[in-house]
Amino acid sequence: MSALNKAKGFKKSKTGTYLSIGTTAFGAVSVLKQARVARSDHDTLRLVDAVVSAAAIVTGVALLVRELKRLGDDDVLLG
């Protein structure tokens, strides 16, 4: 199995999905800081950017959770 196939397999694994959720959540910290600075500077454009980024993070996490559920459904041990 090539390294590329192993990487693709990891990406579709539960461990890879949990890692993706953690990475995405870590990005949320940056967005929160950006929103806080934008509010204190009264910078509407940066605040809108932070809101849009937060929406993308929420959507990404929802997709990853759905993938986890799908992986759980395929697991013979989970029923």
N, CA and C of each residue as an Amber inpcrd file, in Angstrom:
protein
   237
   0.8580000  -1.1800000   0.0000000   0.0000000   0.0000000   0.0000000
   0.8990000   1.2360000   0.0000000   0.6230000   2.1450000  -0.9100000
   1.4520000   3.3430000  -1.0000000   1.1170000   4.3110000   0.1320000
   2.0110000   5.2580000   0.3250000   1.8120000   6.2530000   1.3850000
   0.5600000   7.0850000   1.1200000   0.2790000   7.3570000  -0.1580000
  -0.9030000   8.1410000  -0.5020000  -2.1760000   7.3740000  -0.1480000
  -2.2030000   6.0880000  -0.4260000  -3.3770000   5.2830000  -0.0760000
  -3.5430000   5.1720000   1.4290000  -2.4330000   5.0730000   2.1550000
  -2.5140000   5.0390000   3.6140000  -3.0800000   6.3450000   4.1470000
  -2.6490000   7.4600000   3.5790000  -3.1500000   8.7710000   4.0120000
  -4.6380000   8.8950000   3.7200000  -5.0760000   8.4290000   2.5730000
  -6.5010000   8.4820000   2.2440000  -7.2960000   7.5910000   3.1860000
  -6.7540000   6.4380000   3.5350000  -7.4210000   5.5440000   4.4670000
  -7.5230000   6.1480000   5.8520000  -6.4830000   6.8350000   6.2840000
  -6.4940000   7.4840000   7.5990000  -7.5180000   8.6000000   7.6240000
  -7.6200000   9.3280000   6.5320000  -8.5570000  10.4490000   6.4670000
  -9.9930000   9.9550000   6.6210000 -10.2820000   8.7580000   6.1650000
 -11.6330000   8.2020000   6.2420000 -11.8290000   7.3420000   7.4920000
 -10.8530000   7.3130000   8.3910000 -10.9620000   6.5070000   9.5990000
 -11.5500000   7.3430000  10.7320000 -11.9790000   6.6690000  11.7880000
 -12.5050000   7.3870000  12.9530000 -11.4360000   8.2700000  13.5690000
 -10.2260000   7.7490000  13.6800000  -9.1330000   8.5290000  14.2600000
  -8.8660000   9.7790000  13.4340000  -8.8360000   9.6390000  12.1250000
  -8.6210000  10.7810000  11.2470000  -9.7380000  11.8040000  11.3480000
 -10.9710000  11.3070000  11.5040000 -12.1060000  12.2050000  11.6240000
 -12.0560000  12.9660000  12.9470000 -11.7160000  12.2650000  14.0310000
 -11.5640000  12.9490000  15.3220000 -10.4530000  13.9950000  15.2560000
  -9.3650000  13.6730000  14.5850000  -8.2660000  14.6230000  14.4320000
  -8.7300000  15.8490000  13.6410000  -9.5270000  15.6270000  12.6140000
 -10.0550000  16.7450000  11.8310000 -10.9730000  17.6250000  12.6640000
 -11.7930000  17.0160000  13.5090000 -12.6730000  17.7900000  14.3810000
 -11.8350000  18.6370000  15.3430000 -10.7880000  18.0470000  15.9060000
  -9.9130000  18.7830000  16.8180000  -9.2190000  19.9400000  16.1310000
  -8.7480000  19.7110000  14.9190000  -8.0800000  20.7640000  14.1600000
  -9.0470000  21.8910000  13.8380000 -10.2600000  21.5210000  13.4730000
 -11.2760000  22.5290000  13.1630000 -11.6350000  23.3310000  14.4080000
 -11.7720000  22.6530000  15.5340000 -12.0860000  23.3380000  16.7900000
 -10.9550000  24.2850000  17.1830000  -9.7220000  23.8800000  16.9250000
  -8.5810000  24.7550000  17.2100000  -8.6650000  26.0190000  16.3680000
  -9.1460000  25.9050000  15.1330000  -9.3350000  27.0730000  14.2710000
 -10.3950000  28.0110000  14.8080000 -11.3550000  27.4520000  15.5530000
 -12.4150000  28.2760000  16.1280000 -11.8500000  29.2740000  17.1310000
 -10.8000000  28.9030000  17.8270000 -10.1660000  29.8050000  18.7910000
  -9.6580000  31.0580000  18.0710000  -9.0540000  30.8660000  16.9260000
  -8.5450000  31.9870000  16.1390000  -9.6870000  32.8910000  15.6750000
 -10.7950000  32.2860000  15.2780000 -11.9380000  33.0750000  14.8190000
 -12.5290000  33.8780000  15.9740000 -12.5830000  33.2850000  17.1560000
 -13.0940000  34.0150000  18.3170000 -12.2110000  35.2130000  18.6450000
 -10.8980000  35.0250000  18.5640000  -9.9790000  36.1470000  18.8010000
 -10.1920000  37.2380000  17.7570000 -10.3620000  36.8200000  16.5060000
 -10.5840000  37.7820000  15.4260000 -11.8670000  38.5710000  15.6760000
 -12.9180000  37.9080000  16.1100000 -14.1950000  38.5930000  16.3830000
 -14.0500000  39.5690000  17.5430000 -13.3270000  39.1520000  18.5690000
 -13.1320000  40.0170000  19.7320000 -12.3850000  41.2970000  19.3540000
 -11.3280000  41.1590000  18.5610000 -10.5520000  42.3170000  18.1210000
 -11.3980000  43.2130000  17.2170000 -12.1740000  42.5890000  16.3260000
 -13.0090000  43.3610000  15.4050000 -14.0530000  44.1740000  16.1710000
 -14.6200000  43.5700000  17.2010000 -15.6200000  44.3010000  17.9990000
 -14.9780000  45.4600000  18.7600000 -13.8060000  45.2290000  19.3180000
 -13.1630000  46.3040000  20.0780000 -12.6950000  47.4430000  19.1710000
 -12.3290000  47.1100000  17.9310000 -11.9010000  48.1340000  16.9670000
 -13.0740000  48.7150000  16.1740000 -14.2730000  48.2100000  16.4080000
 -15.4680000  48.6170000  15.6660000 -15.2640000  48.4440000  14.1640000
 -14.6440000  47.3180000  13.7950000 -14.3560000  47.0060000  12.3950000
 -15.4160000  46.0270000  11.8860000 -16.4250000  46.5570000  11.2190000
 -17.5630000  45.7590000  10.7750000 -17.1530000  44.6980000   9.7620000
 -16.2650000  45.0550000   8.8610000 -15.8590000  44.1050000   7.8250000
 -15.1360000  42.8920000   8.4330000 -14.2520000  43.1310000   9.3870000
 -13.5700000  42.0050000  10.0540000 -14.5510000  41.1760000  10.8810000
 -15.5320000  41.8320000  11.4630000 -16.5400000  41.1120000  12.2320000
 -17.3770000  40.2200000  11.3190000 -17.7460000  40.7240000  10.1510000
 -18.4820000  39.9120000   9.1800000 -17.6280000  38.7290000   8.7390000
 -16.3500000  38.9750000   8.5070000 -15.4350000  37.8910000   8.1310000
 -15.3790000  36.8200000   9.2250000 -15.3410000  37.2450000  10.4720000
 -15.2980000  36.2920000  11.5880000 -16.5890000  35.4820000  11.6660000
 -17.7220000  36.1320000  11.4230000 -19.0100000  35.4290000  11.4600000
 -19.0900000  34.4010000  10.3370000 -18.6600000  34.7780000   9.1530000
 -18.6680000  33.8480000   8.0230000 -17.7130000  32.6820000   8.2950000
 -16.5560000  32.9670000   8.8520000 -15.6030000  31.9060000   9.1970000
 -16.1800000  30.9740000  10.2580000 -16.8810000  31.5440000  11.2290000
 -17.5050000  30.7210000  12.2710000 -18.5710000  29.8150000  11.6650000
 -19.3360000  30.3340000  10.7190000 -20.3530000  29.5130000  10.0570000
 -19.7030000  28.3650000   9.2890000 -18.5720000  28.6320000   8.6640000
 -17.8520000  27.5770000   7.9370000 -17.3410000  26.5120000   8.9060000
 -16.8830000  26.9400000  10.0700000 -16.3970000  25.9840000  11.0740000
 -17.5380000  25.1070000  11.5730000 -18.6780000  25.7150000  11.8640000
 -19.8380000  24.9580000  12.3440000 -20.2710000  23.9390000  11.2900000
 -20.3110000  24.3740000  10.0340000 -20.6830000  23.4660000   8.9470000
 -19.6780000  22.3350000   8.8120000 -18.3950000  22.6570000   8.9050000
 -17.3560000  21.6320000   8.8020000 -17.4420000  20.6020000   9.9050000
 -17.6720000  21.0530000  11.1170000 -17.8020000  20.1230000  12.2400000
 -19.0430000  19.2490000  12.0570000 -20.1400000  19.8450000  11.5920000
 -21.3560000  19.0590000  11.3520000 -21.1120000  17.9760000  10.3080000
 -20.3820000  18.3040000   9.2600000 -20.0550000  17.3040000   8.2410000
 -19.1770000  16.1920000   8.8150000 -18.2260000  16.5650000   9.6630000
 -17.3470000  15.5630000  10.2650000 -18.1050000  14.6600000  11.2340000
 -19.0310000  15.2340000  11.9860000 -19.8490000  14.4210000  12.8990000
 -20.7050000  13.4540000  12.0920000 -21.2570000  13.9270000  10.9800000
 -22.0440000  13.0340000  10.1160000 -21.1730000  11.8910000   9.5930000
 -19.9420000  12.2110000   9.2200000 -19.0170000  11.1750000   8.7490000
 -18.7160000  10.1750000   9.8570000 -18.5630000  10.6560000  11.0970000
 -18.3470000   9.7470000  12.2290000 -19.5220000   8.8040000  12.4070000
 -20.7240000   9.3370000  12.3010000 -21.9150000   8.4920000  12.4210000
 -21.9450000   7.4670000  11.3050000 -21.5810000   7.8780000  10.1190000
 -21.5540000   6.9580000   8.9750000 -20.5170000   5.8600000   9.1930000
 -19.3610000   6.2360000   9.7170000 -18.3290000   5.2390000  10.0000000
 -18.8030000   4.2930000  11.0900000 -19.5330000   4.8150000  12.0730000
 -20.0710000   3.9770000  13.1490000 -21.0950000   3.0000000  12.6330000
 -21.9020000   3.4140000  11.6600000 -22.9120000   2.5240000  11.0820000
 -22.2720000   1.3770000  10.3070000 -21.0990000   1.6380000   9.7320000
 -20.4010000   0.5970000   8.9670000 -19.6640000  -0.3690000   9.8710000
 -19.4860000  -0.0200000  11.1350000 -18.7180000  -0.8410000  12.0510000
 -19.5530000  -2.0410000  12.5000000 -19.0680000  -3.2340000  12.2380000
 -19.7840000  -4.4660000  12.5480000 -19.9830000  -4.5960000  14.0560000
 -19.0110000  -4.1730000  14.8500000 -19.0950000  -4.3180000  16.2960000
 -20.1250000  -3.3870000  16.9240000 -20.4240000  -2.2710000  16.2550000
 -21.3820000  -1.3150000  16.7990000 -22.8160000  -1.6440000  16.4360000
 -22.9940000  -2.6510000  15.6230000 -24.3630000  -3.0830000  15.3070000
 -24.7680000  -2.6140000  13.9910000
